[in-house]
Amino acid sequence: MTEITPELLQRHGLTGDDLARIEEILGRAPTLVELGIFSVMWSEHCSYKSSKIHLGKLPTTAPWVVQGPGENAGVIDIGGGQVAIFKMESHNHPSFIEPYQGAATGVGGILRDVFTMGARPVALLNALRFGAADHSRTRHLVAGVVAGIGGYGNCVGVPTVGGECTFHHAYNGNILVNAMAVGIADADKVFYASAGGIGNPVLYVGAKTGRDGIHGATMASAEFSETKEAERPTVQVGDPFTEKLLIEACLELMAGDCIVAIQDMGAAGLTSSSFEMASRGQCGILMNLDAVPLRETGMTPYEIMLSESQERMLMVVAAGREGEAVAVFEKWGLDCAVVGRVTDTGRMVLTWQGLTVADVPVAPVAGASPVLDRPYELTTPPVPVASPANLDAGPVDRLLLALMGSPDIASKRWIFEQYDHMVMADTVMLPGRGDAAVVRVHGTGRGLALTTDCTPRYCEADPFMGGMQAVAEAWRNLSATGARPLAITNCLNFGSPERPRIMGQLVGCIEGMAEACRALDFPVVSGNVSLYNETDGRAILPTPNVGGVGLVDDTGRMAGLAWDVAGLELVLVGETQGWLGCSLLWQQFLGRDDGAPPPVRLEIERHNGDFVRAAIGAGQVRAVHDLSDGGLAVALAEMCLASAMGATIAMPHDTPSVLGWLFGEDQARYLLAVPKAGLDPLLQEAGEAGVVARAIGVTGGDALTLGDAAAISLADLRARHEGWLPNLMAG
């Protein structure tokens, strides 16, 4: 029996109170294998013990929601007898330690969450947050993460179609790599991870088990430090070619009826997959670890259970049908072994070399982890700061050029050109061409619109408003393509919940997100919480990334950023007050970080989005862009670049601040390009609907002219916009 010392507990992320609870559950001291099992299953990463009571505030149901949180991924009805299955997860600490493999295995893991439910993956997105551009490690991390995402996604044959990438010094010691996958399945062929059928065999399928990734879930549940760089064994190694075989083998077997339950071996590997399946099925499992396929000699039961080797699945099949599964997986060159049986004991019993190395009740391990009601301090909302009327920040044309070449606004073409976004031939809105990516529902005229969104600086200033805005912006980006927003997944990235200020940020963001989801009928169907994102006490900005999914009824009638002819009228939808607080202009070029983020008025957000979607569906507009970072001026410049055509706008006489009108980040706004003949009818419809809309300019020429400011040539705009990231990566 292993002596349970304080040092051993600390290495497992457990406390003395945890040990006392474990001993009470078992009626004895745990074996080392059992201690490892409790460690990973009760880790923050697997149990959500600090966030669980607050996550319950999020709305998770709607008539179109088939499966909400609690399974491998969320499921929504998209009509035509089909469903969309999707989820977003984090791979932050591994990507900082080993950027290529950390990012690559993040992609592989999120793909398995989707196809384990019976869906063929059709799209990948990612939300990336890096440190300051001038930080010594930023170039290395960007290069490795992008190569890992591209290397895995391209090889497995799933298009990477969208996402975002921003830079801030708060991420210098802890980058964020959040991956999202989306798949499509027949509504009557969705598979769940609920073991059942006493005596049914439990099968291990996929790649062999090695020592990589051991205690990855525990590492992801602790504050980062410079010493963690030595923990490369906790980073998994991925093989996209094996993953591709696994996808095809699983989908082939799923075409039949022998699978009872199936679960990805993700965080905590064989431990989490077996316990979660048994817990959902309210049963037990007897497992023989001698039968687990291994790729390294001398592996112990502890290592076998805690390994996070990639490209592995666990499934329960109907008794007597094992041969069908073995035949399919052998055909695809994958391991397939019967490693256990479903029992009625409610216990997980593990044997190895004739010995019982673990015998624990399933329910307390999988479903009765500590639930912590941690103390928290809500952030006091900052006082709004009025936009000065006579602010001297330089000529507006120069400010726009500087913004277009700033880290957050600059083109990310260098990144997305390394991804294959056309594989499968169903991508109909390419990266950089619309506010959301759109992939065709294969064989139909419908499409799924997909986006990831968050503005961390808003969340830092006012977590409640920032959480609300993240949901609203995802809803707005989907609406700007003409899609009907249906549901979100999320990845909530925060620092240490043991600090009341950080815990307050998490609570505030969740409550803001919940209010927005309710008001917009935009439920949360899946997600992930990633805490302890900090290094030596320095936390990241609160970053509740939102992945949104919407449905385009007719991909022949959707909107992108680009207009195609001169002489179109530019219409600004939404009220502009010139809100500069927390704006990019305010922070990056005026040296200010005071003030409140722009308020989100959900009723107006919904009203304006419904109006814009209806106009797109009616064929009234030629191009649409939502307004976000950098305000009107940046949105207009991005549309000009996408169109390879200029535009001219007039400054309104009633604005108190030219800078606020051009660069303010007021919410619920869109910029539309409308044929001249359709302008008056559109404005009339807006007035009747109570939507604020005004004509502000016209398309045409080879320059962008902002009122009386000097014209900016498209060549200069493009050079600034396209040059920053390649220049950074070239050193």
XYZ file of C-alpha atoms in Angstrom:
731
model
C 0.000 0.000 0.000
C 1.381 3.389 -1.005
C 1.892 5.855 1.838
C -0.303 8.925 1.227
C 1.985 11.817 2.151
C 1.187 15.557 1.956
C 3.647 15.786 -0.938
C 1.857 12.997 -2.813
C -1.496 14.697 -2.263
C -0.111 18.002 -3.502
C 1.224 16.383 -6.666
C -2.270 15.066 -7.288
C -3.954 18.420 -6.680
C -5.769 17.060 -3.616
C -6.120 18.392 -0.083
C -6.262 16.724 3.286
C -10.028 17.262 3.310
C -10.232 15.534 -0.076
C -8.325 12.551 1.306
C -10.659 12.325 4.281
C -13.647 12.318 1.939
C -12.045 9.640 -0.259
C -11.373 7.447 2.765
C -14.972 7.915 3.895
C -16.245 6.854 0.451
C -13.963 3.802 0.278
C -14.026 2.875 3.946
C -10.237 2.592 3.762
C -7.155 4.337 2.418
C -6.961 4.503 -1.391
C -4.459 2.630 -3.499
C -2.202 4.721 -5.714
C -4.386 3.912 -8.727
C -7.502 4.974 -6.825
C -5.807 8.176 -5.673
C -4.963 8.983 -9.292
C -8.558 8.307 -10.335
C -9.992 10.636 -7.693
C -7.343 13.227 -8.544
C -8.283 13.556 -12.200
C -12.034 13.088 -11.784
C -12.187 15.689 -9.014
C -9.864 18.091 -10.816
C -11.201 21.478 -11.828
C -10.855 20.512 -15.478
C -13.081 17.435 -15.186
C -15.464 18.237 -12.335
C -16.145 21.999 -12.704
C -16.188 22.136 -8.920
C -15.669 25.926 -8.761
C -18.055 26.828 -11.574
C -20.812 24.200 -11.394
C -23.225 26.177 -9.232
C -22.913 29.224 -11.484
C -23.120 27.359 -14.798
C -26.635 26.365 -13.776
C -27.692 29.963 -14.437
C -27.211 29.549 -18.189
C -30.321 28.760 -20.276
C -29.870 25.426 -22.043
C -33.222 24.582 -23.620
C -35.230 25.597 -26.670
C -37.581 23.753 -29.038
C -34.654 23.092 -31.394
C -32.251 21.828 -28.693
C -31.963 18.037 -28.824
C -29.147 17.688 -26.269
C -27.786 20.350 -23.965
C -24.768 20.283 -21.637
C -23.861 16.951 -20.082
C -22.867 14.924 -23.123
C -19.770 14.972 -25.317
C -21.233 17.853 -27.343
C -24.464 19.796 -27.826
C -27.056 18.821 -30.421
C -29.554 21.078 -32.222
C -32.206 20.340 -34.835
C -31.454 21.991 -38.191
C -34.406 20.537 -40.086
C -34.505 18.042 -42.922
C -34.103 15.163 -40.477
C -30.609 16.364 -39.513
C -28.885 17.798 -36.473
C -25.782 19.881 -35.872
C -23.444 18.683 -33.125
C -20.804 21.055 -31.756
C -18.581 22.030 -28.861
C -15.642 24.268 -27.914
C -12.819 23.306 -25.550
C -9.508 24.655 -24.310
C -5.953 23.378 -24.683
C -4.184 26.317 -23.099
C -1.423 25.032 -20.839
C -0.296 22.260 -23.228
C -0.094 24.790 -26.067
C 2.125 27.078 -24.012
C 4.485 24.230 -23.095
C 4.578 22.618 -26.544
C 2.674 24.827 -29.025
C 2.566 22.468 -32.004
C 1.390 19.317 -30.210
C -0.687 21.258 -27.685
C -2.725 22.921 -30.421
C -2.828 19.838 -32.641
C -4.188 17.588 -29.911
C -6.711 20.261 -28.979
C -8.082 19.943 -32.500
C -8.043 16.147 -32.333
C -9.841 16.076 -28.999
C -12.646 18.402 -30.038
C -13.166 16.431 -33.245
C -13.630 13.250 -31.204
C -16.232 14.970 -29.013
C -18.271 15.535 -32.167
C -17.903 12.286 -34.113
C -18.318 10.161 -30.990
C -21.957 11.302 -31.112
C -22.419 10.077 -34.662
C -21.684 13.278 -36.578
C -19.354 13.672 -39.499
C -17.204 16.715 -38.643
C -17.703 19.481 -41.227
C -15.893 22.490 -39.753
C -13.274 23.635 -37.264
C -12.810 27.084 -35.731
C -10.351 28.404 -33.179
C -10.096 31.347 -30.794
C -6.479 32.270 -30.080
C -5.119 34.785 -27.562
C -1.408 35.522 -27.536
C 0.816 37.839 -25.510
C 2.157 41.195 -26.610
C 3.650 41.266 -30.083
C 7.017 42.359 -28.708
C 7.199 39.619 -26.075
C 10.130 37.266 -26.552
C 7.989 34.133 -26.938
C 5.069 35.433 -28.985
C 6.476 34.642 -32.436
C 7.455 31.126 -31.366
C 4.034 30.448 -29.859
C 2.085 31.847 -32.810
C 4.148 29.832 -35.282
C 3.785 26.581 -33.326
C 0.081 26.896 -32.539
C -0.891 27.827 -36.095
C 1.233 25.004 -37.505
C -0.331 22.540 -35.055
C -3.893 23.555 -35.900
C -3.193 23.477 -39.626
C -1.170 20.298 -39.493
C -3.868 18.339 -37.691
C -6.948 19.799 -39.358
C -5.500 19.667 -42.860
C -4.343 16.068 -42.494
C -7.598 14.807 -40.983
C -9.530 16.431 -43.805
C -11.832 18.797 -41.925
C -11.852 22.468 -43.032
C -10.764 25.168 -40.586
C -13.150 27.940 -41.579
C -13.038 30.688 -38.973
C -12.070 32.010 -35.580
C -10.183 34.936 -34.148
C -6.720 35.894 -32.971
C -5.822 38.780 -30.657
C -2.758 39.939 -28.743
C -2.411 41.401 -25.238
C 0.353 41.428 -22.655
C -1.964 39.722 -20.122
C -1.454 36.495 -22.114
C 2.362 36.696 -22.101
C 2.679 33.787 -19.683
C -0.522 31.903 -20.495
C -1.848 31.855 -24.031
C -5.343 30.630 -24.887
C -5.987 28.022 -27.564
C -9.708 27.254 -27.774
C -10.857 24.865 -30.495
C -14.407 24.408 -31.796
C -15.708 21.584 -33.974
C -19.048 21.244 -35.743
C -20.550 18.115 -37.274
C -23.764 17.023 -38.943
C -25.670 13.794 -38.295
C -29.026 12.242 -39.084
C -31.405 13.013 -36.247
C -32.113 9.321 -35.684
C -28.414 8.402 -35.553
C -27.174 10.363 -32.534
C -25.082 8.327 -30.086
C -24.737 8.947 -26.381
C -22.270 7.970 -23.654
C -24.568 6.033 -21.348
C -23.392 2.495 -20.691
C -26.095 -0.139 -20.331
C -27.019 -3.795 -20.698
C -25.609 -5.951 -17.914
C -22.983 -8.212 -19.394
C -22.443 -6.121 -22.514
C -18.786 -5.969 -23.540
C -16.708 -2.798 -23.179
C -14.377 -2.209 -26.127
C -11.227 -0.129 -26.387
C -10.679 1.138 -29.947
C -8.190 3.353 -31.750
C -4.523 3.972 -31.058
C -2.408 2.216 -28.455
C -1.869 3.708 -24.987
C 1.450 5.331 -24.106
C 2.798 7.446 -21.295
C 2.072 10.815 -22.914
C -0.457 13.131 -21.283
C -0.388 11.552 -17.832
C -1.994 14.006 -15.396
C -2.822 16.478 -18.170
C -6.192 17.209 -16.539
C -4.488 17.911 -13.217
C -1.979 20.248 -14.857
C -4.848 22.135 -16.499
C -6.390 22.605 -13.052
C -3.526 24.458 -11.404
C -1.855 27.828 -11.694
C 0.876 27.897 -14.295
C 4.505 28.675 -13.482
C 7.782 28.761 -15.295
C 8.628 25.335 -13.855
C 5.695 23.808 -15.762
C 7.811 24.081 -18.898
C 9.582 20.964 -17.671
C 6.323 19.008 -17.754
C 6.384 18.038 -21.413
C 5.260 14.461 -20.611
C 1.863 15.971 -19.709
C 1.438 17.142 -23.310
C -0.130 14.565 -25.589
C 1.168 13.673 -29.046
C -1.375 13.563 -31.849
C -1.598 11.589 -35.084
C -4.174 13.068 -37.487
C -3.905 10.155 -39.892
C -4.975 7.745 -37.150
C -7.777 10.159 -36.243
C -9.020 10.104 -39.834
C -9.143 6.304 -39.738
C -10.923 6.453 -36.399
C -13.569 8.827 -37.780
C -14.310 6.568 -40.719
C -14.304 3.375 -38.642
C -16.645 4.816 -36.012
C -19.064 6.220 -38.586
C -19.098 2.888 -40.432
C -19.899 0.985 -37.256
C -22.494 3.600 -36.301
C -24.379 2.869 -39.516
C -25.440 -0.385 -37.839
C -27.110 -0.983 -34.510
C -24.559 -2.756 -32.340
C -23.259 0.286 -30.396
C -24.936 0.849 -27.034
C -22.748 3.740 -25.864
C -19.565 5.459 -26.974
C -17.219 7.960 -25.334
C -14.056 9.766 -26.380
C -10.983 9.240 -24.222
C -10.227 12.909 -23.661
C -9.001 14.555 -20.471
C -8.162 11.833 -17.912
C -8.234 9.231 -20.694
C -9.496 5.765 -19.824
C -10.508 6.950 -16.350
C -12.936 9.675 -17.395
C -14.388 7.740 -20.327
C -15.155 4.635 -18.263
C -16.471 6.450 -15.205
C -18.612 8.880 -17.193
C -20.198 6.091 -19.250
C -20.914 4.033 -16.154
C -22.235 7.047 -14.256
C -24.663 8.063 -16.983
C -25.882 4.476 -17.269
C -26.079 4.014 -13.473
C -24.130 0.793 -13.733
C -20.696 -0.613 -13.019
C -17.794 -1.859 -15.125
C -15.350 -4.698 -14.562
C -12.213 -3.884 -16.564
C -9.119 -5.979 -17.261
C -6.172 -3.633 -17.792
C -4.068 -6.504 -19.201
C -6.247 -6.292 -22.331
C -5.552 -2.585 -23.004
C -3.365 -2.208 -26.133
C -0.071 -0.586 -25.093
C 2.696 0.973 -27.140
C 5.249 1.112 -24.305
C 6.589 -1.686 -22.142
C 6.312 -1.836 -18.397
C 3.328 0.479 -18.058
C 1.624 0.350 -14.669
C -2.126 0.392 -13.987
C -1.725 3.965 -12.737
C -0.185 5.018 -16.049
C -2.717 3.084 -18.120
C -5.675 4.717 -16.388
C -4.289 8.267 -16.435
C -2.645 8.353 -19.863
C -4.129 10.903 -22.264
C -2.749 9.303 -25.411
C -4.754 10.514 -28.376
C -7.084 8.946 -30.958
C -8.758 6.504 -28.546
C -12.403 5.681 -27.823
C -14.297 3.481 -25.382
C -17.574 1.855 -26.372
C -20.170 -0.568 -25.147
C -21.621 -2.906 -27.767
C -24.472 -5.384 -27.618
C -23.486 -8.782 -26.259
C -22.443 -11.156 -29.019
C -21.789 -8.317 -31.472
C -18.114 -7.824 -30.577
C -17.032 -9.498 -33.790
C -18.702 -6.826 -35.912
C -16.790 -4.065 -34.159
C -13.477 -5.912 -34.267
C -13.898 -6.559 -37.997
C -14.580 -2.888 -38.763
C -11.668 -1.544 -36.743
C -9.238 -4.170 -38.040
C -10.307 -3.233 -41.576
C -9.218 0.357 -40.831
C -5.952 -0.779 -39.241
C -6.923 0.203 -35.698
C -6.659 -1.630 -32.395
C -9.886 -3.043 -30.998
C -9.952 -5.072 -27.784
C -12.587 -6.241 -25.335
C -11.350 -4.785 -22.053
C -14.345 -5.243 -19.791
C -18.021 -5.908 -19.133
C -20.936 -3.845 -17.870
C -22.022 -4.920 -14.371
C -24.882 -4.135 -12.024
C -22.610 -3.363 -9.057
C -22.346 0.388 -9.522
C -18.596 -0.006 -9.015
C -15.512 0.329 -11.172
C -13.347 -2.714 -10.589
C -9.938 -2.788 -12.286
C -7.828 -5.928 -12.484
C -4.218 -6.309 -13.609
C -2.055 -9.429 -13.589
C -4.645 -11.250 -11.500
C -4.858 -8.511 -8.843
C -7.614 -6.011 -8.126
C -5.838 -2.641 -8.294
C -8.936 -0.464 -7.854
C -12.461 -1.038 -6.588
C -14.439 2.172 -6.183
C -18.091 3.216 -6.380
C -18.800 5.025 -9.648
C -21.296 7.640 -8.468
C -19.127 9.523 -5.931
C -16.175 9.618 -8.305
C -18.068 10.810 -11.393
C -20.940 12.774 -9.950
C -20.218 13.711 -6.357
C -16.994 15.657 -6.643
C -16.626 18.579 -4.244
C -18.860 21.516 -5.216
C -17.198 24.713 -4.077
C -19.179 27.873 -3.400
C -16.109 30.025 -3.510
C -16.246 33.590 -2.178
C -16.319 36.183 -4.915
C -16.162 39.943 -5.353
C -18.160 41.321 -8.238
C -16.428 44.046 -10.223
C -17.938 47.468 -9.632
C -19.102 48.730 -13.045
C -16.890 51.630 -14.100
C -18.329 55.099 -14.560
C -18.985 55.927 -18.226
C -16.645 58.540 -19.642
C -18.027 60.955 -22.198
C -16.247 61.205 -25.523
C -14.506 64.595 -25.587
C -15.814 66.820 -28.363
C -12.442 68.369 -29.175
C -10.109 65.449 -28.623
C -6.870 65.969 -30.537
C -5.593 62.530 -31.536
C -4.358 63.400 -34.995
C -5.956 63.296 -38.454
C -8.665 60.628 -38.706
C -7.145 59.153 -41.861
C -3.876 58.522 -40.000
C -5.721 57.068 -37.012
C -7.576 54.646 -39.261
C -4.386 53.515 -40.969
C -2.786 52.935 -37.575
C -5.777 50.933 -36.337
C -5.873 48.805 -39.476
C -2.257 47.838 -38.809
C -2.721 47.225 -35.074
C -2.433 43.664 -33.674
C -6.128 42.989 -33.074
C -7.462 44.542 -36.302
C -4.676 43.542 -38.698
C -5.495 40.844 -41.228
C -4.964 37.286 -40.036
C -4.473 36.028 -43.602
C -1.021 34.727 -42.640
C -2.853 32.367 -40.274
C -5.854 31.221 -42.283
C -3.869 30.638 -45.456
C -2.089 27.834 -43.578
C -5.431 26.121 -43.015
C -7.287 24.121 -45.636
C -10.683 25.804 -45.526
C -11.972 24.265 -48.780
C -11.559 20.527 -48.107
C -14.951 18.771 -48.368
C -15.948 21.493 -50.893
C -18.835 22.829 -48.782
C -17.321 26.080 -47.476
C -19.425 28.842 -49.028
C -18.271 31.840 -46.935
C -14.483 31.946 -46.887
C -12.316 33.351 -44.084
C -12.180 37.135 -44.221
C -15.211 37.402 -46.485
C -18.012 37.521 -43.934
C -18.786 38.128 -40.288
C -19.275 34.379 -39.867
C -18.086 31.354 -41.802
C -20.766 29.403 -43.654
C -20.565 25.734 -44.609
C -23.189 24.110 -46.785
C -25.265 21.316 -45.323
C -24.032 18.791 -47.857
C -26.438 18.045 -50.665
C -28.818 20.866 -49.731
C -29.174 24.606 -50.269
C -28.952 25.275 -46.527
C -25.869 26.300 -44.581
C -24.496 26.487 -41.056
C -23.107 29.890 -40.079
C -20.318 29.667 -37.489
C -18.457 32.242 -35.417
C -16.307 32.670 -32.298
C -16.418 35.926 -30.349
C -15.303 37.691 -27.183
C -13.895 41.110 -26.279
C -11.719 40.456 -23.208
C -11.014 44.144 -22.500
C -14.766 44.686 -22.028
C -14.895 41.701 -19.652
C -11.990 43.077 -17.626
C -13.690 46.458 -17.189
C -17.193 45.089 -16.546
C -17.560 41.283 -16.529
C -21.365 41.346 -16.618
C -21.509 43.661 -19.625
C -18.553 41.893 -21.265
C -20.212 38.487 -20.957
C -23.410 39.909 -22.363
C -21.539 41.520 -25.265
C -19.729 38.283 -26.176
C -23.067 36.540 -26.720
C -24.577 39.559 -28.476
C -21.650 39.854 -30.877
C -21.863 36.181 -31.821
C -25.598 36.642 -32.422
C -24.872 39.757 -34.493
C -22.171 38.091 -36.590
C -24.495 35.228 -37.479
C -27.312 37.669 -38.263
C -25.008 39.674 -40.542
C -24.697 36.677 -42.866
C -28.476 36.183 -42.922
C -28.381 33.192 -40.564
C -30.931 32.574 -37.837
C -28.908 32.208 -34.612
C -29.731 28.909 -32.886
C -27.339 28.108 -30.037
C -23.908 28.619 -28.565
C -21.080 26.669 -27.054
C -18.551 28.421 -24.866
C -15.095 28.182 -23.376
C -14.782 30.199 -20.171
C -11.122 31.107 -19.608
C -10.222 32.778 -16.305
C -7.467 32.969 -13.718
C -7.457 31.321 -10.300
C -10.924 30.911 -8.742
C -9.246 30.923 -5.349
C -8.964 34.697 -5.650
C -12.329 36.412 -4.984
C -11.715 39.066 -7.642
C -11.149 36.438 -10.353
C -14.068 34.336 -9.120
C -16.186 37.479 -9.309
C -15.180 37.934 -12.944
C -16.336 34.389 -13.721
C -19.661 34.910 -11.948
C -20.229 38.290 -13.598
C -19.488 37.008 -17.088
C -21.739 33.967 -16.656
C -24.611 36.115 -15.414
C -24.191 38.553 -18.315
C -24.074 35.688 -20.799
C -27.164 34.118 -19.266
C -29.167 37.318 -19.603
C -28.140 37.741 -23.230
C -28.894 34.103 -24.067
C -32.373 34.409 -22.598
C -33.178 37.670 -24.365
C -31.914 36.431 -27.737
C -33.304 32.859 -27.554
C -29.724 31.685 -27.964
C -29.233 28.779 -25.514
C -25.966 27.216 -24.374
C -25.773 23.557 -25.412
C -22.175 22.656 -24.577
C -18.956 24.155 -23.321
C -15.860 24.044 -21.196
C -14.436 25.932 -18.226
C -10.703 26.598 -18.112
C -9.488 28.101 -14.834
C -6.059 28.811 -13.332
C -4.966 30.591 -16.492
C -2.248 32.611 -14.862
C 1.474 32.513 -14.338
C 3.096 33.342 -11.013
C -0.033 35.182 -9.898
C -0.534 37.194 -13.106
C -3.943 36.322 -14.546
C -5.138 36.576 -18.120
C -7.966 38.921 -19.007
C -11.318 37.242 -18.344
C -12.087 35.582 -21.683
C -15.466 33.845 -22.049
C -15.154 32.818 -25.690
C -18.487 32.151 -27.384
C -18.948 29.833 -30.367
C -22.193 30.552 -32.185
C -24.109 28.413 -34.691
C -26.920 29.623 -36.938
C -28.869 28.327 -39.912
C -28.911 29.889 -43.380
C -32.069 28.676 -45.109
C -30.756 29.499 -48.589
C -27.025 29.914 -49.210
C -27.939 31.706 -52.431
C -29.281 34.503 -50.238
C -26.665 35.269 -47.645
C -24.528 38.342 -47.125
C -20.789 38.936 -46.927
C -18.545 41.964 -46.510
C -17.955 42.668 -50.197
C -20.105 44.772 -52.505
C -19.729 44.310 -56.229
C -20.642 47.620 -57.890
C -20.135 51.340 -57.450
C -23.016 53.606 -56.586
C -24.481 51.543 -53.753
C -25.836 53.471 -50.785
C -24.227 52.824 -47.408
C -26.737 52.576 -44.581
C -25.784 52.611 -40.901
C -28.243 50.602 -38.797
C -28.324 51.304 -35.077
C -27.853 54.321 -32.881
C -24.395 55.903 -32.614
C -23.553 57.768 -29.433
C -19.811 57.689 -30.064
C -18.872 55.327 -27.214
C -15.083 55.371 -26.839
C -14.746 53.826 -23.367
C -12.778 50.557 -23.590
C -12.469 51.020 -27.362
C -9.352 50.098 -29.285
C -8.821 53.765 -30.153
C -9.144 54.745 -26.503
C -6.628 52.196 -25.300
C -4.088 51.894 -28.091
C -3.806 55.426 -29.389
C -5.027 57.696 -26.607
C -3.276 55.784 -23.845
C -6.430 55.482 -21.741
C -7.962 52.452 -20.069
C -10.681 54.165 -18.059
C -14.373 54.226 -18.674
C -17.034 51.593 -19.163
C -17.480 49.331 -22.168
C -20.370 50.165 -24.492
C -23.700 49.116 -23.010
C -25.543 46.196 -24.560
C -29.254 46.866 -24.959
C -30.595 43.422 -25.704
C -34.038 44.471 -26.909
C -32.442 46.801 -29.460
C -29.850 44.163 -30.344
C -32.572 41.692 -31.186
C -34.745 44.252 -32.965
C -31.912 45.450 -35.220
C -30.652 41.949 -35.959
C -34.118 40.734 -36.916
C -34.465 43.700 -39.278
C -31.094 43.070 -40.958
C -31.761 39.346 -41.373
C -35.123 40.077 -42.963
C -33.520 42.546 -45.373
C -30.894 39.964 -46.365
C -33.532 37.294 -46.839
C -35.577 39.647 -49.019
C -32.569 40.350 -51.247
C -32.538 44.065 -50.342
C -28.827 44.359 -49.499
C -25.592 43.595 -51.364
C -23.195 43.530 -48.407
C -23.382 43.603 -44.600
C -20.856 44.049 -41.809
C -21.494 44.311 -38.099
C -19.688 47.082 -36.214
C -17.379 46.039 -33.391
C -13.674 46.736 -32.715
C -12.706 50.083 -34.197
C -16.284 51.104 -34.907
C -17.654 52.458 -38.161
C -14.329 53.487 -39.696
C -12.746 50.049 -39.321
C -15.882 48.240 -40.529
C -16.019 50.458 -43.607
C -12.314 49.968 -44.333
C -12.688 46.176 -44.046
C -15.613 46.225 -46.463
C -13.636 48.351 -48.943
C -10.720 45.902 -48.820
C -13.001 42.893 -49.245
C -14.679 44.625 -52.206
C -11.462 45.990 -53.773
C -13.454 49.209 -54.143
C -13.526 52.445 -52.203
C -16.277 54.475 -50.609
C -17.051 57.999 -49.450
C -19.020 58.913 -46.359
C -20.186 62.272 -45.070
C -19.805 63.380 -41.460
C -23.142 64.089 -39.779
C -23.631 67.656 -38.571
C -25.285 66.511 -35.339
C -22.416 64.455 -33.936
C -20.774 65.845 -30.768
C -17.538 63.941 -31.471
C -16.088 63.074 -34.868
C -13.751 60.528 -33.278
C -16.626 58.981 -31.367
C -18.776 58.750 -34.489
C -16.005 57.136 -36.537
C -14.292 54.940 -33.933
C -16.826 54.513 -31.126
C -17.868 50.917 -30.452
C -21.595 51.344 -29.793
C -23.352 47.987 -29.986
C -26.257 46.634 -32.088
C -24.992 48.274 -35.275
C -24.557 47.116 -38.873
C -23.348 48.724 -42.085
C -25.333 47.798 -45.198
C -24.651 48.362 -48.894
C -27.990 48.883 -50.639
C -28.921 49.545 -54.295
C -29.972 53.177 -54.737
C -33.447 52.199 -55.897
C -33.989 50.234 -52.720
C -32.771 52.882 -50.283
C -36.037 54.686 -49.604
C -38.086 51.492 -49.176
C -35.466 50.126 -46.760
C -35.372 53.313 -44.699
C -39.157 53.411 -44.624
C -39.314 49.812 -43.399
C -36.726 50.627 -40.742
C -38.774 53.584 -39.544
C -41.937 51.497 -39.370
C -40.057 48.835 -37.398
C -38.603 51.393 -34.984
C -35.052 50.728 -36.181
C -32.610 53.637 -36.354
C -31.098 53.738 -39.877
C -29.485 56.497 -41.924
C -27.765 56.763 -45.278
C -24.186 57.904 -44.745
C -22.323 57.431 -48.027
C -21.802 55.689 -51.332
C -19.511 53.009 -52.777
C -17.014 53.587 -55.578
C -13.483 54.657 -56.479
C -10.131 53.374 -55.314
C -9.924 55.221 -52.004
C -11.778 55.591 -48.733
C -12.793 59.129 -47.845
C -14.064 59.955 -44.371
C -15.808 63.335 -44.677
C -13.312 66.161 -45.038
C -10.312 64.002 -44.143
C -7.692 63.134 -46.718
C -8.613 60.203 -48.930
C -6.890 56.919 -48.033
C -5.927 54.814 -51.022
C -6.919 51.174 -50.903
C -3.296 50.315 -51.597
C -2.204 52.074 -48.400
C -5.043 50.498 -46.437
C -4.161 47.044 -47.697
C -0.459 47.471 -47.009
C -1.157 48.406 -43.393
C -3.838 45.768 -42.906
C -2.019 42.867 -44.560
C 1.519 43.710 -43.510
C 1.546 43.603 -39.737
C 1.355 39.857 -39.052
C 3.737 38.707 -41.822
C 6.201 41.336 -40.631
C 5.896 40.094 -37.055
C 6.455 36.491 -38.076
C 9.376 37.436 -40.278
C 11.025 39.060 -37.292
